């Protein structure tokens, strides 16, 4: 659904206008444990269902409500799901239901659905809930037959409701479902964990303490592993990879070394299902007692518990759930009698449909592998996202003695360019530590290329980047200066420090810098070295990547502010807020922020608008204000139109809405650039920087000839970006053709495909290209070791 630009020829496109829901009834339920973002998924299913002309029903209290029937199955209206986007948990309720596990219970449920003519079911829950739904589907015709024999339904009802279609969405904070890189709720749970870890780190440093944190996840170590990556924990215990025998000595030695190098705190993260090689549980109290007895460190235990399930959903979860909800309705509309039950998943940056039972089977195989102590296989079955997190954590967590490191004799410089973006420091930390592990000498350049030509270059060691992961902004310092006018001085500095490779972390300016250095290779041998760029900008306007470091943190800042602003109107009748976001000419923050905050309209440069559009939008809001929804949200990208300024739009809406609604405006400004990086940005930047350093090592070895490094081919000056499902190294020279340099944006942007989605959810008639969705794929089980295409975060 969110892919690169669709083919230009009209006849190859498939629009969902041809998929009518007239005469169909769709029911949505949430089941099992709750997860933040479930409400966003329910909202998307309801609004998309109503949009295509179907009747949509809520089933309250999960399967229990389906079995009990009556008031638990209620028709939903457009307004029913207003203001639920930002609410955690599930508004329609969830319950464990023993009765549905019995044949009698399922018979009652079938009777309740047939009475309402519901033959399309959207289930949001974990693997247990989805397995139950599949069994229900398989038994459906038999259940109808029984109901007919008992005289509870007639022949006509049996014929009309002959097939039950099921689409699942996985709502679970544990991220323990195979086939999807992220489940709804996981990112929000990570937000809660990281908020706590960040708070604990300040108190731990004050007292030189060790903290043992226990996080949720049942038998899956995803939350523990990613939060360990995102906070730079000293040690992590997860069920899929129990520590080697004798781990007690190794852990205590590592903690002791870390203290002796001047660290004032230690963080140990324990997954609730953590076990040792014999299958015995490793508890947080056991770890604490071990540290106290062996090392005498002041140690505390914090068990996070249900805090992780609570709170408002993150921007990522709202967008993920909204995309999945719309895709689920499309899947139901396209289902035929012999379509298997499917689950909507996220692979890389793409929504895909996978056969439900293939995913469930694979999820069960993980547990089987762990029971049989085949831990490597369990990790592989968890999927490439999990595997890559584990590999990256191993690379970064343990500092070998200098004598154990390979000596590459290569010097690698790291610098930040452009505006600060949250996650830059995590990327630098990751690059420095992976570089040292690979045997390189790492150099930090302060203040971008301006600092480079002034000679602000110095060696940076393992300990220098401790605690950088959670720091916002740029600790190295960053400037927008391009190297073009200072090539002589920069080349001189590279000679002085014998720099053999360059890692540049930054936004659009970083791309321009690399292009200038690439073009200068003809005149300067110093630039004939491997160079790699990591996209880091809140605007997400760099070509060659779907996502940039920092954009997720910025989105969360926008969404949090929009939530507060909307809430400020809860005591006021009929108010519209006009909010201006950053992004230059790129409408990513405004569009995706609008989708996550439930905006009515979003104005961006990429989609030109005129006074008639503004008039239509005002009329649309006026109509909305006559319903029970009495708040409006309008987002405007800062450079969307030089004449229709934020003030102009505010004054227009104020004038036109007189007597119906009043207006307020808000310019978010630099608060979008600040703050601690989100878990997504910490994890993304850590993994992408580690991958870039491994590429640099490979390219250095390949280009080392005759006692020196010489690299002048296109593919030795690259940008590493996420494209749909894969992480790809692309020569910057090739990206030149994909770029609009005047407006500093890519010529084609995948997220423009999310705009119709946003309009549909705000009740605008629009055209929605679905030529990329609708293909049922299969779960990829194993892949060749070298095809590490991880885009998954």
PDB file of N, CA and C in Angstrom, residues 522-579:
ATOM      1  N   UNK A 522      37.983  13.677  -9.424  1.00  0.00           N
ATOM      2  CA  UNK A 522      38.859  13.824 -10.597  1.00  0.00           C
ATOM      3  C   UNK A 522      40.079  14.684 -10.262  1.00  0.00           C
ATOM      4  N   UNK A 523      39.905  15.655  -9.346  1.00  0.00           N
ATOM      5  CA  UNK A 523      40.994  16.578  -9.020  1.00  0.00           C
ATOM      6  C   UNK A 523      41.677  16.295  -7.687  1.00  0.00           C
ATOM      7  N   UNK A 524      41.026  15.499  -6.853  1.00  0.00           N
ATOM      8  CA  UNK A 524      41.586  15.236  -5.518  1.00  0.00           C
ATOM      9  C   UNK A 524      41.577  13.735  -5.244  1.00  0.00           C
ATOM     10  N   UNK A 525      42.772  13.166  -5.143  1.00  0.00           N
ATOM     11  CA  UNK A 525      42.851  11.734  -4.827  1.00  0.00           C
ATOM     12  C   UNK A 525      42.323  11.438  -3.425  1.00  0.00           C
ATOM     13  N   UNK A 526      42.394  12.456  -2.545  1.00  0.00           N
ATOM     14  CA  UNK A 526      41.959  12.258  -1.149  1.00  0.00           C
ATOM     15  C   UNK A 526      40.495  11.826  -1.069  1.00  0.00           C
ATOM     16  N   UNK A 527      39.697  12.218  -2.085  1.00  0.00           N
ATOM     17  CA  UNK A 527      38.269  11.867  -2.055  1.00  0.00           C
ATOM     18  C   UNK A 527      37.985  10.528  -2.748  1.00  0.00           C
ATOM     19  N   UNK A 528      39.042   9.874  -3.243  1.00  0.00           N
ATOM     20  CA  UNK A 528      38.865   8.546  -3.861  1.00  0.00           C
ATOM     21  C   UNK A 528      38.914   7.489  -2.755  1.00  0.00           C
ATOM     22  N   UNK A 529      37.938   7.557  -1.882  1.00  0.00           N
ATOM     23  CA  UNK A 529      37.823   6.636  -0.745  1.00  0.00           C
ATOM     24  C   UNK A 529      36.354   6.242  -0.608  1.00  0.00           C
ATOM     25  N   UNK A 530      36.048   5.140   0.098  1.00  0.00           N
ATOM     26  CA  UNK A 530      34.629   4.787   0.310  1.00  0.00           C
ATOM     27  C   UNK A 530      33.927   5.874   1.118  1.00  0.00           C
ATOM     28  N   UNK A 531      32.764   6.309   0.619  1.00  0.00           N
ATOM     29  CA  UNK A 531      31.965   7.321   1.330  1.00  0.00           C
ATOM     30  C   UNK A 531      30.529   6.827   1.414  1.00  0.00           C
ATOM     31  N   UNK A 532      29.946   6.977   2.589  1.00  0.00           N
ATOM     32  CA  UNK A 532      28.564   6.509   2.766  1.00  0.00           C
ATOM     33  C   UNK A 532      27.769   7.572   3.520  1.00  0.00           C
ATOM     34  N   UNK A 533      26.529   7.730   3.128  1.00  0.00           N
ATOM     35  CA  UNK A 533      25.646   8.692   3.785  1.00  0.00           C
ATOM     36  C   UNK A 533      24.471   7.973   4.428  1.00  0.00           C
ATOM     37  N   UNK A 534      24.133   8.383   5.662  1.00  0.00           N
ATOM     38  CA  UNK A 534      22.913   7.895   6.314  1.00  0.00           C
ATOM     39  C   UNK A 534      21.923   9.051   6.354  1.00  0.00           C
ATOM     40  N   UNK A 535      20.711   8.883   5.806  1.00  0.00           N
ATOM     41  CA  UNK A 535      19.737   9.985   5.795  1.00  0.00           C
ATOM     42  C   UNK A 535      19.231  10.278   7.200  1.00  0.00           C
ATOM     43  N   UNK A 536      19.437  11.515   7.668  1.00  0.00           N
ATOM     44  CA  UNK A 536      18.968  11.913   8.997  1.00  0.00           C
ATOM     45  C   UNK A 536      18.402  13.321   8.902  1.00  0.00           C
ATOM     46  N   UNK A 537      17.085  13.403   8.834  1.00  0.00           N
ATOM     47  CA  UNK A 537      16.413  14.706   8.794  1.00  0.00           C
ATOM     48  C   UNK A 537      14.965  14.524   9.177  1.00  0.00           C
ATOM     49  N   UNK A 538      14.442  15.472   9.948  1.00  0.00           N
ATOM     50  CA  UNK A 538      13.037  15.338  10.360  1.00  0.00           C
ATOM     51  C   UNK A 538      12.103  15.469   9.154  1.00  0.00           C
ATOM     52  N   UNK A 539      12.559  16.181   8.105  1.00  0.00           N
ATOM     53  CA  UNK A 539      11.675  16.444   6.953  1.00  0.00           C
ATOM     54  C   UNK A 539      11.422  15.206   6.100  1.00  0.00           C
ATOM     55  N   UNK A 540      12.302  14.196   6.213  1.00  0.00           N
ATOM     56  CA  UNK A 540      12.197  12.979   5.402  1.00  0.00           C
ATOM     57  C   UNK A 540      12.137  13.324   3.908  1.00  0.00           C
ATOM     58  N   UNK A 541      13.035  14.208   3.485  1.00  0.00           N
ATOM     59  CA  UNK A 541      12.994  14.688   2.095  1.00  0.00           C
ATOM     60  C   UNK A 541      14.208  14.244   1.279  1.00  0.00           C
ATOM     61  N   UNK A 542      14.890  13.183   1.736  1.00  0.00           N
ATOM     62  CA  UNK A 542      16.080  12.710   1.020  1.00  0.00           C
ATOM     63  C   UNK A 542      15.680  11.632   0.016  1.00  0.00           C
ATOM     64  N   UNK A 543      16.114  11.754  -1.248  1.00  0.00           N
ATOM     65  CA  UNK A 543      15.794  10.704  -2.222  1.00  0.00           C
ATOM     66  C   UNK A 543      16.548   9.418  -1.877  1.00  0.00           C
ATOM     67  N   UNK A 544      16.002   8.278  -2.321  1.00  0.00           N
ATOM     68  CA  UNK A 544      16.697   7.009  -2.102  1.00  0.00           C
ATOM     69  C   UNK A 544      16.333   6.307  -0.816  1.00  0.00           C
ATOM     70  N   UNK A 545      15.435   6.910  -0.020  1.00  0.00           N
ATOM     71  CA  UNK A 545      15.013   6.227   1.209  1.00  0.00           C
ATOM     72  C   UNK A 545      13.564   6.577   1.519  1.00  0.00           C
ATOM     73  N   UNK A 546      12.820   5.596   2.038  1.00  0.00           N
ATOM     74  CA  UNK A 546      11.434   5.861   2.451  1.00  0.00           C
ATOM     75  C   UNK A 546      11.398   6.588   3.784  1.00  0.00           C
ATOM     76  N   UNK A 547      12.407   6.325   4.613  1.00  0.00           N
ATOM     77  CA  UNK A 547      12.415   6.899   5.965  1.00  0.00           C
ATOM     78  C   UNK A 547      13.785   7.458   6.305  1.00  0.00           C
ATOM     79  N   UNK A 548      13.806   8.558   7.046  1.00  0.00           N
ATOM     80  CA  UNK A 548      15.060   9.150   7.512  1.00  0.00           C
ATOM     81  C   UNK A 548      15.101   9.135   9.033  1.00  0.00           C
ATOM     82  N   UNK A 549      16.320   9.058   9.580  1.00  0.00           N
ATOM     83  CA  UNK A 549      16.507   9.139  11.030  1.00  0.00           C
ATOM     84  C   UNK A 549      15.960  10.489  11.508  1.00  0.00           C
ATOM     85  N   UNK A 550      15.158  10.475  12.553  1.00  0.00           N
ATOM     86  CA  UNK A 550      14.653  11.726  13.127  1.00  0.00           C
ATOM     87  C   UNK A 550      13.209  12.028  12.788  1.00  0.00           C
ATOM     88  N   UNK A 551      12.725  11.481  11.660  1.00  0.00           N
ATOM     89  CA  UNK A 551      11.351  11.802  11.228  1.00  0.00           C
ATOM     90  C   UNK A 551      10.323  11.232  12.208  1.00  0.00           C
ATOM     91  N   UNK A 552      10.589  10.037  12.754  1.00  0.00           N
ATOM     92  CA  UNK A 552       9.617   9.419  13.668  1.00  0.00           C
ATOM     93  C   UNK A 552       9.494  10.231  14.959  1.00  0.00           C
ATOM     94  N   UNK A 553      10.623  10.700  15.492  1.00  0.00           N
ATOM     95  CA  UNK A 553      10.593  11.520  16.714  1.00  0.00           C
ATOM     96  C   UNK A 553       9.794  12.794  16.473  1.00  0.00           C
ATOM     97  N   UNK A 554      10.029  13.398  15.319  1.00  0.00           N
ATOM     98  CA  UNK A 554       9.336  14.636  14.969  1.00  0.00           C
ATOM     99  C   UNK A 554       7.826  14.405  14.830  1.00  0.00           C
ATOM    100  N   UNK A 555       7.463  13.298  14.188  1.00  0.00           N
ATOM    101  CA  UNK A 555       6.041  12.957  14.049  1.00  0.00           C
ATOM    102  C   UNK A 555       5.377  12.814  15.410  1.00  0.00           C
ATOM    103  N   UNK A 556       6.081  12.164  16.336  1.00  0.00           N
ATOM    104  CA  UNK A 556       5.511  11.990  17.673  1.00  0.00           C
ATOM    105  C   UNK A 556       5.309  13.329  18.370  1.00  0.00           C
ATOM    106  N   UNK A 557       6.248  14.272  18.137  1.00  0.00           N
ATOM    107  CA  UNK A 557       6.106  15.609  18.736  1.00  0.00           C
ATOM    108  C   UNK A 557       4.877  16.313  18.160  1.00  0.00           C
ATOM    109  N   UNK A 558       4.688  16.178  16.833  1.00  0.00           N
ATOM    110  CA  UNK A 558       3.539  16.816  16.168  1.00  0.00           C
ATOM    111  C   UNK A 558       2.231  16.219  16.684  1.00  0.00           C
ATOM    112  N   UNK A 559       2.183  14.888  16.734  1.00  0.00           N
ATOM    113  CA  UNK A 559       0.953  14.187  17.111  1.00  0.00           C
ATOM    114  C   UNK A 559       0.590  14.466  18.572  1.00  0.00           C
ATOM    115  N   UNK A 560       1.626  14.485  19.423  1.00  0.00           N
ATOM    116  CA  UNK A 560       1.393  14.777  20.847  1.00  0.00           C
ATOM    117  C   UNK A 560       0.796  16.180  21.009  1.00  0.00           C
ATOM    118  N   UNK A 561       1.359  17.137  20.250  1.00  0.00           N
ATOM    119  CA  UNK A 561       0.853  18.516  20.338  1.00  0.00           C
ATOM    120  C   UNK A 561      -0.566  18.604  19.794  1.00  0.00           C
ATOM    121  N   UNK A 562      -0.823  17.940  18.669  1.00  0.00           N
ATOM    122  CA  UNK A 562      -2.182  17.952  18.101  1.00  0.00           C
ATOM    123  C   UNK A 562      -3.194  17.365  19.084  1.00  0.00           C
ATOM    124  N   UNK A 563      -2.809  16.284  19.765  1.00  0.00           N
ATOM    125  CA  UNK A 563      -3.694  15.679  20.778  1.00  0.00           C
ATOM    126  C   UNK A 563      -4.042  16.695  21.857  1.00  0.00           C
ATOM    127  N   UNK A 564      -3.013  17.393  22.321  1.00  0.00           N
ATOM    128  CA  UNK A 564      -3.233  18.376  23.401  1.00  0.00           C
ATOM    129  C   UNK A 564      -4.102  19.525  22.922  1.00  0.00           C
ATOM    130  N   UNK A 565      -3.819  19.968  21.700  1.00  0.00           N
ATOM    131  CA  UNK A 565      -4.579  21.092  21.147  1.00  0.00           C
ATOM    132  C   UNK A 565      -6.055  20.700  20.992  1.00  0.00           C
ATOM    133  N   UNK A 566      -6.292  19.480  20.481  1.00  0.00           N
ATOM    134  CA  UNK A 566      -7.680  19.016  20.311  1.00  0.00           C
ATOM    135  C   UNK A 566      -8.368  18.911  21.677  1.00  0.00           C
ATOM    136  N   UNK A 567      -7.592  18.431  22.653  1.00  0.00           N
ATOM    137  CA  UNK A 567      -8.149  18.253  23.999  1.00  0.00           C
ATOM    138  C   UNK A 567      -8.520  19.609  24.609  1.00  0.00           C
ATOM    139  N   UNK A 568      -7.748  20.648  24.256  1.00  0.00           N
ATOM    140  CA  UNK A 568      -8.010  21.974  24.820  1.00  0.00           C
ATOM    141  C   UNK A 568      -9.382  22.494  24.413  1.00  0.00           C
ATOM    142  N   UNK A 569      -9.943  21.884  23.342  1.00  0.00           N
ATOM    143  CA  UNK A 569     -11.260  22.345  22.874  1.00  0.00           C
ATOM    144  C   UNK A 569     -12.393  21.510  23.442  1.00  0.00           C
ATOM    145  N   UNK A 570     -12.076  20.542  24.329  1.00  0.00           N
ATOM    146  CA  UNK A 570     -13.137  19.624  24.756  1.00  0.00           C
ATOM    147  C   UNK A 570     -14.242  20.343  25.543  1.00  0.00           C
ATOM    148  N   UNK A 571     -13.894  21.463  26.152  1.00  0.00           N
ATOM    149  CA  UNK A 571     -14.947  22.189  26.870  1.00  0.00           C
ATOM    150  C   UNK A 571     -15.586  23.269  26.012  1.00  0.00           C
ATOM    151  N   UNK A 572     -15.080  23.427  24.791  1.00  0.00           N
ATOM    152  CA  UNK A 572     -15.557  24.503  23.916  1.00  0.00           C
ATOM    153  C   UNK A 572     -16.359  23.893  22.782  1.00  0.00           C
ATOM    154  N   UNK A 573     -17.371  24.557  22.348  1.00  0.00           N
ATOM    155  CA  UNK A 573     -18.153  24.019  21.229  1.00  0.00           C
ATOM    156  C   UNK A 573     -17.569  24.498  19.901  1.00  0.00           C
ATOM    157  N   UNK A 574     -17.483  23.617  18.977  1.00  0.00           N
ATOM    158  CA  UNK A 574     -17.166  23.937  17.572  1.00  0.00           C
ATOM    159  C   UNK A 574     -15.939  24.828  17.383  1.00  0.00           C
ATOM    160  N   UNK A 575     -14.809  24.168  17.368  1.00  0.00           N
ATOM    161  CA  UNK A 575     -13.560  24.909  17.155  1.00  0.00           C
ATOM    162  C   UNK A 575     -12.684  24.193  16.135  1.00  0.00           C
ATOM    163  N   UNK A 576     -12.042  24.978  15.251  1.00  0.00           N
ATOM    164  CA  UNK A 576     -11.134  24.431  14.239  1.00  0.00           C
ATOM    165  C   UNK A 576      -9.732  24.960  14.516  1.00  0.00           C
ATOM    166  N   UNK A 577      -8.741  24.049  14.502  1.00  0.00           N
ATOM    167  CA  UNK A 577      -7.352  24.446  14.731  1.00  0.00           C
ATOM    168  C   UNK A 577      -6.565  24.367  13.431  1.00  0.00           C
ATOM    169  N   UNK A 578      -5.825  25.444  13.133  1.00  0.00           N
ATOM    170  CA  UNK A 578      -4.944  25.472  11.961  1.00  0.00           C
ATOM    171  C   UNK A 578      -3.521  25.355  12.495  1.00  0.00           C
ATOM    172  N   UNK A 579      -2.810  24.307  12.100  1.00  0.00           N
ATOM    173  CA  UNK A 579      -1.477  24.053  12.659  1.00  0.00           C
ATOM    174  C   UNK A 579      -0.442  24.006  11.538  1.00  0.00           C
TER     175      UNK A 579
END
